[in-house]
Amino acid sequence: MANEVEKLCLGVITGAHGIRGAVKVKSFTEDPAQLTSYGALSDEAGKETFNLSIIGQAKGQLIAKIAEVKDRNKAETLKGTELFIARDKLPEADEDEFYHADLVGLKALEEDGEEYGVVKALFNFGAGDILEVHRYDGKSVMLPFSMEVVPTIDIDAGHLIVIPPVEVSERDADVADMEDGSSDGEEVRNG
């Protein structure tokens, strides 16, 4: 829809906390406590609005109160609800900073311009950001999101440059060898 406001997901309600309607929220913002600083959040469809008040943190998640939610039963019904904000309410990203949503869908090109794949997602499992690139051969590969591996990002041109680490290239070569039936090992004969 051409007039639809672009939205970004800033977090997700992961469950109820206590008996008075508080919820646990996993924040996707750089500083989790900033989740509520951009205004009211909504569900993906924009039908429900959530005015969250952060009341604490536990196990790496925020604990928040939602005015309309008074008991645990209502809080439990919100589990899995993604929390969105209109893109225009967020500050512009600084140079060399990007919103994850800007990277998803970009073409991944190798240094020589050959197409490598498409960025499908970004993850952070605790040791830094990881790009998931869906390769054109149907496989997905996880690449560290670092200056060494992703030296160039051109949002306007719709692509980024990747230099896959040697380990990734060697693993891909080993998998290709196994699929081709070739092997560096000795041939085994029965009989």
PDB file of N, CA and C in Angstrom, residues 72-154:
ATOM      1  N   ARG A  72      -2.871 -10.928  35.075  1.00  0.00           N
ATOM      2  CA  ARG A  72      -1.978 -11.866  34.395  1.00  0.00           C
ATOM      3  C   ARG A  72      -2.634 -12.493  33.163  1.00  0.00           C
ATOM      4  N   ASN A  73      -3.927 -12.804  33.250  1.00  0.00           N
ATOM      5  CA  ASN A  73      -4.608 -13.452  32.121  1.00  0.00           C
ATOM      6  C   ASN A  73      -4.535 -12.584  30.866  1.00  0.00           C
ATOM      7  N   LYS A  74      -4.791 -11.292  30.997  1.00  0.00           N
ATOM      8  CA  LYS A  74      -4.719 -10.387  29.843  1.00  0.00           C
ATOM      9  C   LYS A  74      -3.270 -10.275  29.358  1.00  0.00           C
ATOM     10  N   ALA A  75      -2.326 -10.198  30.306  1.00  0.00           N
ATOM     11  CA  ALA A  75      -0.907 -10.103  29.946  1.00  0.00           C
ATOM     12  C   ALA A  75      -0.474 -11.332  29.155  1.00  0.00           C
ATOM     13  N   GLU A  76      -0.943 -12.503  29.542  1.00  0.00           N
ATOM     14  CA  GLU A  76      -0.571 -13.739  28.837  1.00  0.00           C
ATOM     15  C   GLU A  76      -1.089 -13.761  27.410  1.00  0.00           C
ATOM     16  N   THR A  77      -2.218 -13.109  27.142  1.00  0.00           N
ATOM     17  CA  THR A  77      -2.755 -13.096  25.774  1.00  0.00           C
ATOM     18  C   THR A  77      -1.879 -12.264  24.833  1.00  0.00           C
ATOM     19  N   LEU A  78      -1.023 -11.418  25.383  1.00  0.00           N
ATOM     20  CA  LEU A  78      -0.165 -10.561  24.566  1.00  0.00           C
ATOM     21  C   LEU A  78       1.166 -11.209  24.210  1.00  0.00           C
ATOM     22  N   LYS A  79       1.438 -12.383  24.758  1.00  0.00           N
ATOM     23  CA  LYS A  79       2.703 -13.057  24.472  1.00  0.00           C
ATOM     24  C   LYS A  79       2.883 -13.218  22.960  1.00  0.00           C
ATOM     25  N   GLY A  80       4.061 -12.825  22.476  1.00  0.00           N
ATOM     26  CA  GLY A  80       4.363 -12.926  21.055  1.00  0.00           C
ATOM     27  C   GLY A  80       4.006 -11.682  20.257  1.00  0.00           C
ATOM     28  N   THR A  81       3.360 -10.709  20.897  1.00  0.00           N
ATOM     29  CA  THR A  81       2.993  -9.479  20.198  1.00  0.00           C
ATOM     30  C   THR A  81       4.246  -8.655  19.928  1.00  0.00           C
ATOM     31  N   GLU A  82       4.485  -8.376  18.651  1.00  0.00           N
ATOM     32  CA  GLU A  82       5.612  -7.531  18.274  1.00  0.00           C
ATOM     33  C   GLU A  82       5.188  -6.076  18.414  1.00  0.00           C
ATOM     34  N   LEU A  83       6.118  -5.245  18.860  1.00  0.00           N
ATOM     35  CA  LEU A  83       5.846  -3.846  19.143  1.00  0.00           C
ATOM     36  C   LEU A  83       6.506  -2.965  18.087  1.00  0.00           C
ATOM     37  N   PHE A  84       5.703  -2.183  17.380  1.00  0.00           N
ATOM     38  CA  PHE A  84       6.167  -1.378  16.257  1.00  0.00           C
ATOM     39  C   PHE A  84       6.049   0.117  16.535  1.00  0.00           C
ATOM     40  N   ILE A  85       6.858   0.873  15.803  1.00  0.00           N
ATOM     41  CA  ILE A  85       6.805   2.336  15.836  1.00  0.00           C
ATOM     42  C   ILE A  85       6.921   2.823  14.400  1.00  0.00           C
ATOM     43  N   ALA A  86       6.301   3.945  14.111  1.00  0.00           N
ATOM     44  CA  ALA A  86       6.433   4.540  12.770  1.00  0.00           C
ATOM     45  C   ALA A  86       7.883   4.947  12.566  1.00  0.00           C
ATOM     46  N   ARG A  87       8.424   4.622  11.416  1.00  0.00           N
ATOM     47  CA  ARG A  87       9.832   4.884  11.097  1.00  0.00           C
ATOM     48  C   ARG A  87      10.193   6.353  11.291  1.00  0.00           C
ATOM     49  N   ASP A  88       9.282   7.250  10.945  1.00  0.00           N
ATOM     50  CA  ASP A  88       9.599   8.677  11.027  1.00  0.00           C
ATOM     51  C   ASP A  88       9.713   9.204  12.460  1.00  0.00           C
ATOM     52  N   LYS A  89       9.369   8.389  13.444  1.00  0.00           N
ATOM     53  CA  LYS A  89       9.525   8.801  14.851  1.00  0.00           C
ATOM     54  C   LYS A  89      10.919   8.494  15.387  1.00  0.00           C
ATOM     55  N   LEU A  90      11.698   7.741  14.626  1.00  0.00           N
ATOM     56  CA  LEU A  90      13.040   7.377  15.062  1.00  0.00           C
ATOM     57  C   LEU A  90      14.059   8.389  14.533  1.00  0.00           C
ATOM     58  N   PRO A  91      15.153   8.578  15.266  1.00  0.00           N
ATOM     59  CA  PRO A  91      16.181   9.500  14.776  1.00  0.00           C
ATOM     60  C   PRO A  91      16.884   8.914  13.553  1.00  0.00           C
ATOM     61  N   GLU A  92      17.452   9.783  12.732  1.00  0.00           N
ATOM     62  CA  GLU A  92      18.246   9.335  11.594  1.00  0.00           C
ATOM     63  C   GLU A  92      19.460   8.578  12.125  1.00  0.00           C
ATOM     64  N   ALA A  93      19.828   7.520  11.440  1.00  0.00           N
ATOM     65  CA  ALA A  93      21.017   6.763  11.829  1.00  0.00           C
ATOM     66  C   ALA A  93      22.258   7.588  11.501  1.00  0.00           C
ATOM     67  N   ASP A  94      23.254   7.510  12.374  1.00  0.00           N
ATOM     68  CA  ASP A  94      24.516   8.201  12.122  1.00  0.00           C
ATOM     69  C   ASP A  94      25.248   7.526  10.971  1.00  0.00           C
ATOM     70  N   GLU A  95      26.279   8.187  10.479  1.00  0.00           N
ATOM     71  CA  GLU A  95      27.115   7.596   9.437  1.00  0.00           C
ATOM     72  C   GLU A  95      27.696   6.293   9.982  1.00  0.00           C
ATOM     73  N   ASP A  96      27.729   5.279   9.165  1.00  0.00           N
ATOM     74  CA  ASP A  96      28.202   3.945   9.538  1.00  0.00           C
ATOM     75  C   ASP A  96      27.326   3.265  10.583  1.00  0.00           C
ATOM     76  N   GLU A  97      26.088   3.742  10.757  1.00  0.00           N
ATOM     77  CA  GLU A  97      25.096   3.060  11.586  1.00  0.00           C
ATOM     78  C   GLU A  97      23.880   2.796  10.705  1.00  0.00           C
ATOM     79  N   PHE A  98      23.221   1.661  10.960  1.00  0.00           N
ATOM     80  CA  PHE A  98      22.101   1.274  10.120  1.00  0.00           C
ATOM     81  C   PHE A  98      21.030   0.618  10.979  1.00  0.00           C
ATOM     82  N   TYR A  99      19.796   0.843  10.616  1.00  0.00           N
ATOM     83  CA  TYR A  99      18.715   0.079  11.216  1.00  0.00           C
ATOM     84  C   TYR A  99      18.706  -1.289  10.544  1.00  0.00           C
ATOM     85  N   HIS A 100      18.491  -2.329  11.329  1.00  0.00           N
ATOM     86  CA  HIS A 100      18.471  -3.687  10.769  1.00  0.00           C
ATOM     87  C   HIS A 100      17.512  -3.779   9.592  1.00  0.00           C
ATOM     88  N   ALA A 101      16.369  -3.124   9.706  1.00  0.00           N
ATOM     89  CA  ALA A 101      15.372  -3.196   8.630  1.00  0.00           C
ATOM     90  C   ALA A 101      15.906  -2.635   7.312  1.00  0.00           C
ATOM     91  N   ASP A 102      16.882  -1.723   7.385  1.00  0.00           N
ATOM     92  CA  ASP A 102      17.463  -1.171   6.163  1.00  0.00           C
ATOM     93  C   ASP A 102      18.367  -2.174   5.459  1.00  0.00           C
ATOM     94  N   LEU A 103      18.906  -3.111   6.204  1.00  0.00           N
ATOM     95  CA  LEU A 103      19.846  -4.079   5.635  1.00  0.00           C
ATOM     96  C   LEU A 103      19.149  -5.309   5.065  1.00  0.00           C
ATOM     97  N   VAL A 104      18.044  -5.700   5.686  1.00  0.00           N
ATOM     98  CA  VAL A 104      17.315  -6.887   5.222  1.00  0.00           C
ATOM     99  C   VAL A 104      16.784  -6.624   3.815  1.00  0.00           C
ATOM    100  N   GLY A 105      17.094  -7.529   2.901  1.00  0.00           N
ATOM    101  CA  GLY A 105      16.661  -7.411   1.517  1.00  0.00           C
ATOM    102  C   GLY A 105      17.730  -6.865   0.580  1.00  0.00           C
ATOM    103  N   LEU A 106      18.830  -6.352   1.153  1.00  0.00           N
ATOM    104  CA  LEU A 106      19.904  -5.865   0.292  1.00  0.00           C
ATOM    105  C   LEU A 106      20.585  -7.028  -0.416  1.00  0.00           C
ATOM    106  N   LYS A 107      21.036  -6.791  -1.651  1.00  0.00           N
ATOM    107  CA  LYS A 107      21.843  -7.786  -2.353  1.00  0.00           C
ATOM    108  C   LYS A 107      23.223  -7.809  -1.710  1.00  0.00           C
ATOM    109  N   ALA A 108      23.757  -8.989  -1.566  1.00  0.00           N
ATOM    110  CA  ALA A 108      25.131  -9.156  -1.091  1.00  0.00           C
ATOM    111  C   ALA A 108      25.982  -9.475  -2.314  1.00  0.00           C
ATOM    112  N   LEU A 109      26.968  -8.619  -2.568  1.00  0.00           N
ATOM    113  CA  LEU A 109      27.871  -8.807  -3.696  1.00  0.00           C
ATOM    114  C   LEU A 109      29.268  -9.090  -3.179  1.00  0.00           C
ATOM    115  N   GLU A 110      30.019  -9.877  -3.951  1.00  0.00           N
ATOM    116  CA  GLU A 110      31.424 -10.084  -3.619  1.00  0.00           C
ATOM    117  C   GLU A 110      32.224  -8.902  -4.153  1.00  0.00           C
ATOM    118  N   GLU A 111      33.488  -8.811  -3.759  1.00  0.00           N
ATOM    119  CA  GLU A 111      34.322  -7.667  -4.152  1.00  0.00           C
ATOM    120  C   GLU A 111      34.382  -7.463  -5.665  1.00  0.00           C
ATOM    121  N   ASP A 112      34.331  -8.573  -6.420  1.00  0.00           N
ATOM    122  CA  ASP A 112      34.417  -8.472  -7.875  1.00  0.00           C
ATOM    123  C   ASP A 112      33.064  -8.146  -8.524  1.00  0.00           C
ATOM    124  N   GLY A 113      32.036  -7.929  -7.690  1.00  0.00           N
ATOM    125  CA  GLY A 113      30.716  -7.581  -8.196  1.00  0.00           C
ATOM    126  C   GLY A 113      29.808  -8.776  -8.437  1.00  0.00           C
ATOM    127  N   GLU A 114      30.346  -9.994  -8.261  1.00  0.00           N
ATOM    128  CA  GLU A 114      29.521 -11.185  -8.456  1.00  0.00           C
ATOM    129  C   GLU A 114      28.480 -11.278  -7.339  1.00  0.00           C
ATOM    130  N   GLU A 115      27.264 -11.652  -7.714  1.00  0.00           N
ATOM    131  CA  GLU A 115      26.188 -11.750  -6.730  1.00  0.00           C
ATOM    132  C   GLU A 115      26.428 -12.935  -5.809  1.00  0.00           C
ATOM    133  N   TYR A 116      26.323 -12.688  -4.517  1.00  0.00           N
ATOM    134  CA  TYR A 116      26.559 -13.702  -3.486  1.00  0.00           C
ATOM    135  C   TYR A 116      25.244 -14.187  -2.880  1.00  0.00           C
ATOM    136  N   GLY A 117      24.283 -13.268  -2.718  1.00  0.00           N
ATOM    137  CA  GLY A 117      23.001 -13.640  -2.128  1.00  0.00           C
ATOM    138  C   GLY A 117      22.214 -12.410  -1.717  1.00  0.00           C
ATOM    139  N   VAL A 118      21.265 -12.618  -0.790  1.00  0.00           N
ATOM    140  CA  VAL A 118      20.405 -11.549  -0.290  1.00  0.00           C
ATOM    141  C   VAL A 118      20.394 -11.622   1.234  1.00  0.00           C
ATOM    142  N   VAL A 119      20.494 -10.472   1.885  1.00  0.00           N
ATOM    143  CA  VAL A 119      20.449 -10.422   3.348  1.00  0.00           C
ATOM    144  C   VAL A 119      19.027 -10.759   3.797  1.00  0.00           C
ATOM    145  N   LYS A 120      18.898 -11.801   4.611  1.00  0.00           N
ATOM    146  CA  LYS A 120      17.582 -12.234   5.091  1.00  0.00           C
ATOM    147  C   LYS A 120      17.295 -11.756   6.500  1.00  0.00           C
ATOM    148  N   ALA A 121      18.343 -11.665   7.353  1.00  0.00           N
ATOM    149  CA  ALA A 121      18.109 -11.284   8.749  1.00  0.00           C
ATOM    150  C   ALA A 121      19.414 -10.888   9.411  1.00  0.00           C
ATOM    151  N   LEU A 122      19.298 -10.266  10.550  1.00  0.00           N
ATOM    152  CA  LEU A 122      20.435  -9.967  11.415  1.00  0.00           C
ATOM    153  C   LEU A 122      20.123 -10.533  12.782  1.00  0.00           C
ATOM    154  N   PHE A 123      21.137 -11.077  13.408  1.00  0.00           N
ATOM    155  CA  PHE A 123      20.990 -11.661  14.731  1.00  0.00           C
ATOM    156  C   PHE A 123      22.113 -11.171  15.623  1.00  0.00           C
ATOM    157  N   ASN A 124      21.887 -11.241  16.920  1.00  0.00           N
ATOM    158  CA  ASN A 124      22.952 -11.013  17.874  1.00  0.00           C
ATOM    159  C   ASN A 124      22.746 -12.010  18.997  1.00  0.00           C
ATOM    160  N   PHE A 125      23.615 -13.011  19.030  1.00  0.00           N
ATOM    161  CA  PHE A 125      23.517 -14.066  20.040  1.00  0.00           C
ATOM    162  C   PHE A 125      24.425 -13.773  21.233  1.00  0.00           C
ATOM    163  N   GLY A 126      24.946 -12.544  21.294  1.00  0.00           N
ATOM    164  CA  GLY A 126      25.771 -12.141  22.419  1.00  0.00           C
ATOM    165  C   GLY A 126      27.217 -11.838  22.070  1.00  0.00           C
ATOM    166  N   ALA A 127      27.686 -12.261  20.912  1.00  0.00           N
ATOM    167  CA  ALA A 127      29.090 -12.038  20.546  1.00  0.00           C
ATOM    168  C   ALA A 127      29.219 -11.087  19.363  1.00  0.00           C
ATOM    169  N   GLY A 128      28.189 -10.319  19.078  1.00  0.00           N
ATOM    170  CA  GLY A 128      28.226  -9.388  17.959  1.00  0.00           C
ATOM    171  C   GLY A 128      27.154  -9.716  16.936  1.00  0.00           C
ATOM    172  N   ASP A 129      26.910  -8.767  16.048  1.00  0.00           N
ATOM    173  CA  ASP A 129      25.874  -8.945  15.034  1.00  0.00           C
ATOM    174  C   ASP A 129      26.316  -9.935  13.960  1.00  0.00           C
ATOM    175  N   ILE A 130      25.356 -10.727  13.507  1.00  0.00           N
ATOM    176  CA  ILE A 130      25.564 -11.747  12.485  1.00  0.00           C
ATOM    177  C   ILE A 130      24.555 -11.511  11.366  1.00  0.00           C
ATOM    178  N   LEU A 131      25.043 -11.501  10.125  1.00  0.00           N
ATOM    179  CA  LEU A 131      24.171 -11.386   8.955  1.00  0.00           C
ATOM    180  C   LEU A 131      23.801 -12.787   8.467  1.00  0.00           C
ATOM    181  N   GLU A 132      22.533 -13.010   8.211  1.00  0.00           N
ATOM    182  CA  GLU A 132      22.133 -14.246   7.527  1.00  0.00           C
ATOM    183  C   GLU A 132      21.921 -13.879   6.072  1.00  0.00           C
ATOM    184  N   VAL A 133      22.713 -14.513   5.204  1.00  0.00           N
ATOM    185  CA  VAL A 133      22.620 -14.262   3.768  1.00  0.00           C
ATOM    186  C   VAL A 133      22.099 -15.522   3.100  1.00  0.00           C
ATOM    187  N   HIS A 134      20.997 -15.369   2.369  1.00  0.00           N
ATOM    188  CA  HIS A 134      20.443 -16.491   1.606  1.00  0.00           C
ATOM    189  C   HIS A 134      21.141 -16.472   0.250  1.00  0.00           C
ATOM    190  N   ARG A 135      21.932 -17.504   0.011  1.00  0.00           N
ATOM    191  CA  ARG A 135      22.717 -17.577  -1.225  1.00  0.00           C
ATOM    192  C   ARG A 135      21.826 -17.990  -2.386  1.00  0.00           C
ATOM    193  N   TYR A 136      22.276 -17.676  -3.585  1.00  0.00           N
ATOM    194  CA  TYR A 136      21.501 -18.007  -4.776  1.00  0.00           C
ATOM    195  C   TYR A 136      21.522 -19.497  -5.078  1.00  0.00           C
ATOM    196  N   ASP A 137      22.428 -20.244  -4.429  1.00  0.00           N
ATOM    197  CA  ASP A 137      22.440 -21.692  -4.608  1.00  0.00           C
ATOM    198  C   ASP A 137      21.461 -22.379  -3.655  1.00  0.00           C
ATOM    199  N   GLY A 138      20.663 -21.582  -2.927  1.00  0.00           N
ATOM    200  CA  GLY A 138      19.645 -22.133  -2.039  1.00  0.00           C
ATOM    201  C   GLY A 138      20.101 -22.310  -0.605  1.00  0.00           C
ATOM    202  N   LYS A 139      21.371 -22.113  -0.321  1.00  0.00           N
ATOM    203  CA  LYS A 139      21.888 -22.281   1.031  1.00  0.00           C
ATOM    204  C   LYS A 139      21.913 -20.934   1.742  1.00  0.00           C
ATOM    205  N   SER A 140      21.898 -20.988   3.061  1.00  0.00           N
ATOM    206  CA  SER A 140      22.065 -19.781   3.856  1.00  0.00           C
ATOM    207  C   SER A 140      23.403 -19.842   4.550  1.00  0.00           C
ATOM    208  N   VAL A 141      24.010 -18.683   4.727  1.00  0.00           N
ATOM    209  CA  VAL A 141      25.292 -18.602   5.399  1.00  0.00           C
ATOM    210  C   VAL A 141      25.214 -17.469   6.416  1.00  0.00           C
ATOM    211  N   MET A 142      25.862 -17.669   7.546  1.00  0.00           N
ATOM    212  CA  MET A 142      25.925 -16.654   8.596  1.00  0.00           C
ATOM    213  C   MET A 142      27.299 -15.996   8.524  1.00  0.00           C
ATOM    214  N   LEU A 143      27.312 -14.671   8.428  1.00  0.00           N
ATOM    215  CA  LEU A 143      28.556 -13.921   8.322  1.00  0.00           C
ATOM    216  C   LEU A 143      28.633 -12.896   9.443  1.00  0.00           C
ATOM    217  N   PRO A 144      29.808 -12.734  10.043  1.00  0.00           N
ATOM    218  CA  PRO A 144      29.956 -11.683  11.046  1.00  0.00           C
ATOM    219  C   PRO A 144      29.696 -10.320  10.407  1.00  0.00           C
ATOM    220  N   PHE A 145      28.956  -9.475  11.089  1.00  0.00           N
ATOM    221  CA  PHE A 145      28.683  -8.137  10.577  1.00  0.00           C
ATOM    222  C   PHE A 145      29.770  -7.211  11.112  1.00  0.00           C
ATOM    223  N   SER A 146      30.899  -7.224  10.405  1.00  0.00           N
ATOM    224  CA  SER A 146      32.059  -6.436  10.800  1.00  0.00           C
ATOM    225  C   SER A 146      32.598  -5.701   9.579  1.00  0.00           C
ATOM    226  N   MET A 147      33.463  -4.724   9.814  1.00  0.00           N
ATOM    227  CA  MET A 147      34.064  -3.956   8.713  1.00  0.00           C
ATOM    228  C   MET A 147      34.907  -4.851   7.811  1.00  0.00           C
ATOM    229  N   GLU A 148      35.513  -5.904   8.380  1.00  0.00           N
ATOM    230  CA  GLU A 148      36.348  -6.801   7.582  1.00  0.00           C
ATOM    231  C   GLU A 148      35.509  -7.644   6.621  1.00  0.00           C
ATOM    232  N   VAL A 149      34.363  -8.086   7.078  1.00  0.00           N
ATOM    233  CA  VAL A 149      33.519  -8.978   6.276  1.00  0.00           C
ATOM    234  C   VAL A 149      32.520  -8.188   5.422  1.00  0.00           C
ATOM    235  N   VAL A 150      32.062  -7.046   5.930  1.00  0.00           N
ATOM    236  CA  VAL A 150      31.108  -6.196   5.201  1.00  0.00           C
ATOM    237  C   VAL A 150      31.698  -4.779   5.143  1.00  0.00           C
ATOM    238  N   PRO A 151      32.654  -4.569   4.237  1.00  0.00           N
ATOM    239  CA  PRO A 151      33.342  -3.274   4.207  1.00  0.00           C
ATOM    240  C   PRO A 151      32.535  -2.138   3.590  1.00  0.00           C
ATOM    241  N   THR A 152      31.540  -2.454   2.764  1.00  0.00           N
ATOM    242  CA  THR A 152      30.785  -1.416   2.064  1.00  0.00           C
ATOM    243  C   THR A 152      29.295  -1.713   2.137  1.00  0.00           C
ATOM    244  N   ILE A 153      28.534  -0.685   2.510  1.00  0.00           N
ATOM    245  CA  ILE A 153      27.073  -0.780   2.530  1.00  0.00           C
ATOM    246  C   ILE A 153      26.549   0.431   1.770  1.00  0.00           C
ATOM    247  N   ASP A 154      25.757   0.180   0.739  1.00  0.00           N
ATOM    248  CA  ASP A 154      25.173   1.261  -0.057  1.00  0.00           C
ATOM    249  C   ASP A 154      23.663   1.043  -0.098  1.00  0.00           C
TER     250      ASP A 154
END
